[in-house]
Amino acid sequence: MNLPRYRRLQPAFYRLQAARCTACRQVHFPSRTRCLGCGSASMEPVRLSGQGRVLSFARMLHAARGFQDSVGSLTALIELREGVRLVAQLTDVEPDGIGIGQEVEMVLRRLRSDAEQGLIVYGYKFRPVLKRQAGAQAQS
Ligand SMILES: [Zn+2]
């Protein structure tokens, strides 16, 4: 990934920034300049919640060039609260600790490093929602 492209994708990678159509309110991720629903070009940035659930998941056995570090990781199809679906790597979980319907939340993690350009790419991954222990809410 080259530096200009990485900079352009940072809002999506770091904050799950999407685009919402001001005409029909449909949310698009990744962002678009024109709505797929109604064709309007009036879009506004919107930050997604980062909260969702696992629809499906698989262990990666092979990876594209530049993503060799991902071999063996878990990748999931996730539906966010806003209805947006995306594919993302799972983190902080063992294979037997994940299931269909599992609630997950977005966390910022290192995705990969590009040794040629000295670039370390950070972006979103998802982990199971940590359950608060009894009494923890009383302290916050
Ligand atoms: Zn629209």
PDB file of C-alpha atoms and ligand atoms in Angstrom:
ATOM      1  CA  MET A   1       0.000   0.000   0.000  1.00  0.00           C
ATOM      2  CA  ASN A   2       1.422   3.359  -0.925  1.00  0.00           C
ATOM      3  CA  LEU A   3       1.459   6.288   1.471  1.00  0.00           C
ATOM      4  CA  PRO A   4      -1.113   8.510  -0.309  1.00  0.00           C
ATOM      5  CA  ARG A   5      -3.622   5.646  -0.430  1.00  0.00           C
ATOM      6  CA  TYR A   6      -3.004   4.824   3.230  1.00  0.00           C
ATOM      7  CA  ARG A   7      -3.587   8.462   4.216  1.00  0.00           C
ATOM      8  CA  ARG A   8      -6.800   8.529   2.196  1.00  0.00           C
ATOM      9  CA  LEU A   9      -8.083   5.397   3.946  1.00  0.00           C
ATOM     10  CA  GLN A  10      -7.156   6.448   7.487  1.00  0.00           C
ATOM     11  CA  PRO A  11     -10.625   7.772   8.465  1.00  0.00           C
ATOM     12  CA  ALA A  12     -12.145   4.407   7.539  1.00  0.00           C
ATOM     13  CA  PHE A  13      -9.315   2.372   9.045  1.00  0.00           C
ATOM     14  CA  TYR A  14      -9.064   4.337  12.302  1.00  0.00           C
ATOM     15  CA  ARG A  15     -12.619   5.469  13.014  1.00  0.00           C
ATOM     16  CA  LEU A  16     -14.874   3.334  10.801  1.00  0.00           C
ATOM     17  CA  GLN A  17     -15.908   6.512   9.033  1.00  0.00           C
ATOM     18  CA  ALA A  18     -18.664   5.824   6.538  1.00  0.00           C
ATOM     19  CA  ALA A  19     -20.824   7.990   4.283  1.00  0.00           C
ATOM     20  CA  ARG A  20     -24.552   8.562   4.848  1.00  0.00           C
ATOM     21  CA  CYS A  21     -26.838   9.722   2.078  1.00  0.00           C
ATOM     22  CA  THR A  22     -28.614  12.918   3.157  1.00  0.00           C
ATOM     23  CA  ALA A  23     -31.551  12.071   0.854  1.00  0.00           C
ATOM     24  CA  CYS A  24     -32.431   8.471   1.833  1.00  0.00           C
ATOM     25  CA  ARG A  25     -30.188   8.055   4.947  1.00  0.00           C
ATOM     26  CA  GLN A  26     -28.565   4.864   3.621  1.00  0.00           C
ATOM     27  CA  VAL A  27     -25.104   4.294   5.123  1.00  0.00           C
ATOM     28  CA  HIS A  28     -22.219   3.121   2.929  1.00  0.00           C
ATOM     29  CA  PHE A  29     -18.971   1.594   4.126  1.00  0.00           C
ATOM     30  CA  PRO A  30     -16.458   2.066   2.636  1.00  0.00           C
ATOM     31  CA  SER A  31     -17.499   5.644   1.926  1.00  0.00           C
ATOM     32  CA  ARG A  32     -18.888   6.543  -1.460  1.00  0.00           C
ATOM     33  CA  THR A  33     -19.402   9.826  -3.237  1.00  0.00           C
ATOM     34  CA  ARG A  34     -22.740   8.718  -4.684  1.00  0.00           C
ATOM     35  CA  CYS A  35     -25.535   6.730  -2.989  1.00  0.00           C
ATOM     36  CA  LEU A  36     -26.116   3.209  -4.289  1.00  0.00           C
ATOM     37  CA  GLY A  37     -29.687   3.367  -3.033  1.00  0.00           C
ATOM     38  CA  CYS A  38     -31.036   6.513  -4.668  1.00  0.00           C
ATOM     39  CA  GLY A  39     -28.165   7.905  -6.744  1.00  0.00           C
ATOM     40  CA  SER A  40     -27.863  11.131  -4.771  1.00  0.00           C
ATOM     41  CA  ALA A  41     -24.433  12.755  -4.604  1.00  0.00           C
ATOM     42  CA  SER A  42     -25.258  14.452  -1.298  1.00  0.00           C
ATOM     43  CA  MET A  43     -23.296  12.416   1.236  1.00  0.00           C
ATOM     44  CA  GLU A  44     -22.142  13.243   4.741  1.00  0.00           C
ATOM     45  CA  PRO A  45     -19.453  11.536   6.841  1.00  0.00           C
ATOM     46  CA  VAL A  46     -20.713   9.418   9.718  1.00  0.00           C
ATOM     47  CA  ARG A  47     -18.770   7.451  12.288  1.00  0.00           C
ATOM     48  CA  LEU A  48     -19.993   3.905  12.790  1.00  0.00           C
ATOM     49  CA  SER A  49     -20.476   2.540  16.303  1.00  0.00           C
ATOM     50  CA  GLY A  50     -17.958  -0.276  16.004  1.00  0.00           C
ATOM     51  CA  GLN A  51     -20.475  -2.526  17.767  1.00  0.00           C
ATOM     52  CA  GLY A  52     -21.841  -5.539  15.966  1.00  0.00           C
ATOM     53  CA  ARG A  53     -22.171  -9.298  15.804  1.00  0.00           C
ATOM     54  CA  VAL A  54     -20.478 -12.131  13.944  1.00  0.00           C
ATOM     55  CA  LEU A  55     -22.448 -13.529  11.017  1.00  0.00           C
ATOM     56  CA  SER A  56     -19.760 -15.989   9.936  1.00  0.00           C
ATOM     57  CA  PHE A  57     -16.073 -16.588  10.504  1.00  0.00           C
ATOM     58  CA  ALA A  58     -13.165 -18.643   9.199  1.00  0.00           C
ATOM     59  CA  ARG A  59      -9.515 -19.280   9.897  1.00  0.00           C
ATOM     60  CA  MET A  60      -7.200 -17.867   7.229  1.00  0.00           C
ATOM     61  CA  LEU A  61      -4.986 -20.596   5.796  1.00  0.00           C
ATOM     62  CA  HIS A  62      -3.517 -18.521   2.967  1.00  0.00           C
ATOM     63  CA  ALA A  63      -2.960 -14.802   2.603  1.00  0.00           C
ATOM     64  CA  ALA A  64      -2.428 -12.301  -0.157  1.00  0.00           C
ATOM     65  CA  ARG A  65       1.012 -10.767  -0.640  1.00  0.00           C
ATOM     66  CA  GLY A  66       1.722  -8.382   2.195  1.00  0.00           C
ATOM     67  CA  PHE A  67      -0.651 -10.121   4.603  1.00  0.00           C
ATOM     68  CA  GLN A  68       1.416 -13.212   5.436  1.00  0.00           C
ATOM     69  CA  ASP A  69       1.249 -12.265   9.122  1.00  0.00           C
ATOM     70  CA  SER A  70      -2.500 -12.966   8.944  1.00  0.00           C
ATOM     71  CA  VAL A  71      -2.149 -16.693   8.205  1.00  0.00           C
ATOM     72  CA  GLY A  72      -3.757 -18.599  11.060  1.00  0.00           C
ATOM     73  CA  SER A  73      -5.868 -15.651  12.179  1.00  0.00           C
ATOM     74  CA  LEU A  74      -9.645 -15.577  12.362  1.00  0.00           C
ATOM     75  CA  THR A  75     -11.555 -13.434   9.895  1.00  0.00           C
ATOM     76  CA  ALA A  76     -15.236 -12.679  10.291  1.00  0.00           C
ATOM     77  CA  LEU A  77     -18.194 -11.262   8.423  1.00  0.00           C
ATOM     78  CA  ILE A  78     -19.616  -8.747  10.880  1.00  0.00           C
ATOM     79  CA  GLU A  79     -22.882  -6.845  10.858  1.00  0.00           C
ATOM     80  CA  LEU A  80     -22.673  -3.534  12.683  1.00  0.00           C
ATOM     81  CA  ARG A  81     -25.608  -2.001  14.574  1.00  0.00           C
ATOM     82  CA  GLU A  82     -26.102   0.385  11.663  1.00  0.00           C
ATOM     83  CA  GLY A  83     -26.749  -2.561   9.348  1.00  0.00           C
ATOM     84  CA  VAL A  84     -23.406  -2.221   7.567  1.00  0.00           C
ATOM     85  CA  ARG A  85     -21.602  -5.488   6.904  1.00  0.00           C
ATOM     86  CA  LEU A  86     -17.844  -5.752   6.702  1.00  0.00           C
ATOM     87  CA  VAL A  87     -15.098  -8.350   6.776  1.00  0.00           C
ATOM     88  CA  ALA A  88     -12.485  -7.916   9.477  1.00  0.00           C
ATOM     89  CA  GLN A  89      -9.875  -9.844  11.362  1.00  0.00           C
ATOM     90  CA  LEU A  90     -10.749 -10.962  14.886  1.00  0.00           C
ATOM     91  CA  THR A  91      -8.294 -10.392  17.710  1.00  0.00           C
ATOM     92  CA  ASP A  92      -7.943 -11.269  21.393  1.00  0.00           C
ATOM     93  CA  VAL A  93      -9.852 -14.527  20.878  1.00  0.00           C
ATOM     94  CA  GLU A  94      -9.147 -18.221  20.430  1.00  0.00           C
ATOM     95  CA  PRO A  95     -11.014 -20.190  17.742  1.00  0.00           C
ATOM     96  CA  ASP A  96     -13.145 -21.978  20.328  1.00  0.00           C
ATOM     97  CA  GLY A  97     -14.029 -18.645  21.919  1.00  0.00           C
ATOM     98  CA  ILE A  98     -15.995 -17.316  18.974  1.00  0.00           C
ATOM     99  CA  GLY A  99     -19.382 -18.263  17.557  1.00  0.00           C
ATOM    100  CA  ILE A 100     -22.098 -17.108  15.224  1.00  0.00           C
ATOM    101  CA  GLY A 101     -23.984 -14.230  16.825  1.00  0.00           C
ATOM    102  CA  GLN A 102     -21.092 -13.309  19.126  1.00  0.00           C
ATOM    103  CA  GLU A 103     -21.173  -9.607  19.994  1.00  0.00           C
ATOM    104  CA  VAL A 104     -17.959  -7.875  18.962  1.00  0.00           C
ATOM    105  CA  GLU A 105     -16.471  -4.412  19.163  1.00  0.00           C
ATOM    106  CA  MET A 106     -13.924  -2.578  17.057  1.00  0.00           C
ATOM    107  CA  VAL A 107     -10.383  -2.076  18.333  1.00  0.00           C
ATOM    108  CA  LEU A 108      -7.446  -0.362  16.643  1.00  0.00           C
ATOM    109  CA  ARG A 109      -4.577  -2.730  15.899  1.00  0.00           C
ATOM    110  CA  ARG A 110      -1.574  -3.111  13.611  1.00  0.00           C
ATOM    111  CA  LEU A 111      -2.751  -4.692  10.361  1.00  0.00           C
ATOM    112  CA  ARG A 112       0.581  -5.148   8.652  1.00  0.00           C
ATOM    113  CA  SER A 113       3.919  -3.564   7.965  1.00  0.00           C
ATOM    114  CA  ASP A 114       5.367  -2.683   4.597  1.00  0.00           C
ATOM    115  CA  ALA A 115       9.118  -3.109   4.950  1.00  0.00           C
ATOM    116  CA  GLU A 116       9.819  -1.631   1.507  1.00  0.00           C
ATOM    117  CA  GLN A 117       8.258   1.708   2.427  1.00  0.00           C
ATOM    118  CA  GLY A 118       8.816   1.540   6.176  1.00  0.00           C
ATOM    119  CA  LEU A 119       5.079   1.803   6.639  1.00  0.00           C
ATOM    120  CA  ILE A 120       3.182   0.236   9.526  1.00  0.00           C
ATOM    121  CA  VAL A 121      -0.510   0.053   8.726  1.00  0.00           C
ATOM    122  CA  TYR A 122      -2.972   0.328  11.602  1.00  0.00           C
ATOM    123  CA  GLY A 123      -6.660  -0.287  11.289  1.00  0.00           C
ATOM    124  CA  TYR A 124      -9.748  -1.918  12.708  1.00  0.00           C
ATOM    125  CA  LYS A 125     -10.055  -5.419  14.051  1.00  0.00           C
ATOM    126  CA  PHE A 126     -12.830  -6.787  16.208  1.00  0.00           C
ATOM    127  CA  ARG A 127     -12.807  -8.594  19.524  1.00  0.00           C
ATOM    128  CA  PRO A 128     -15.547 -10.175  21.610  1.00  0.00           C
ATOM    129  CA  VAL A 129     -17.348  -7.644  23.774  1.00  0.00           C
ATOM    130  CA  LEU A 130     -15.888  -7.822  27.227  1.00  0.00           C
ATOM    131  CA  LYS A 131     -18.587  -8.496  29.781  1.00  0.00           C
ATOM    132  CA  ARG A 132     -18.493  -6.181  32.746  1.00  0.00           C
ATOM    133  CA  GLN A 133     -18.130  -7.912  36.043  1.00  0.00           C
ATOM    134  CA  ALA A 134     -20.783  -7.378  38.668  1.00  0.00           C
ATOM    135  CA  GLY A 135     -20.024  -4.197  40.548  1.00  0.00           C
ATOM    136  CA  ALA A 136     -17.866  -2.730  37.773  1.00  0.00           C
ATOM    137  CA  GLN A 137     -20.666  -0.404  36.664  1.00  0.00           C
ATOM    138  CA  ALA A 138     -21.002   1.038  40.147  1.00  0.00           C
ATOM    139  CA  GLN A 139     -17.424   2.302  39.950  1.00  0.00           C
ATOM    140  CA  SER A 140     -17.756   3.984  36.561  1.00  0.00           C
TER     141      SER A 140
HETATM  142 ZN    ZN B   1     -29.600   7.711  -1.029  1.00  0.00          ZN
END
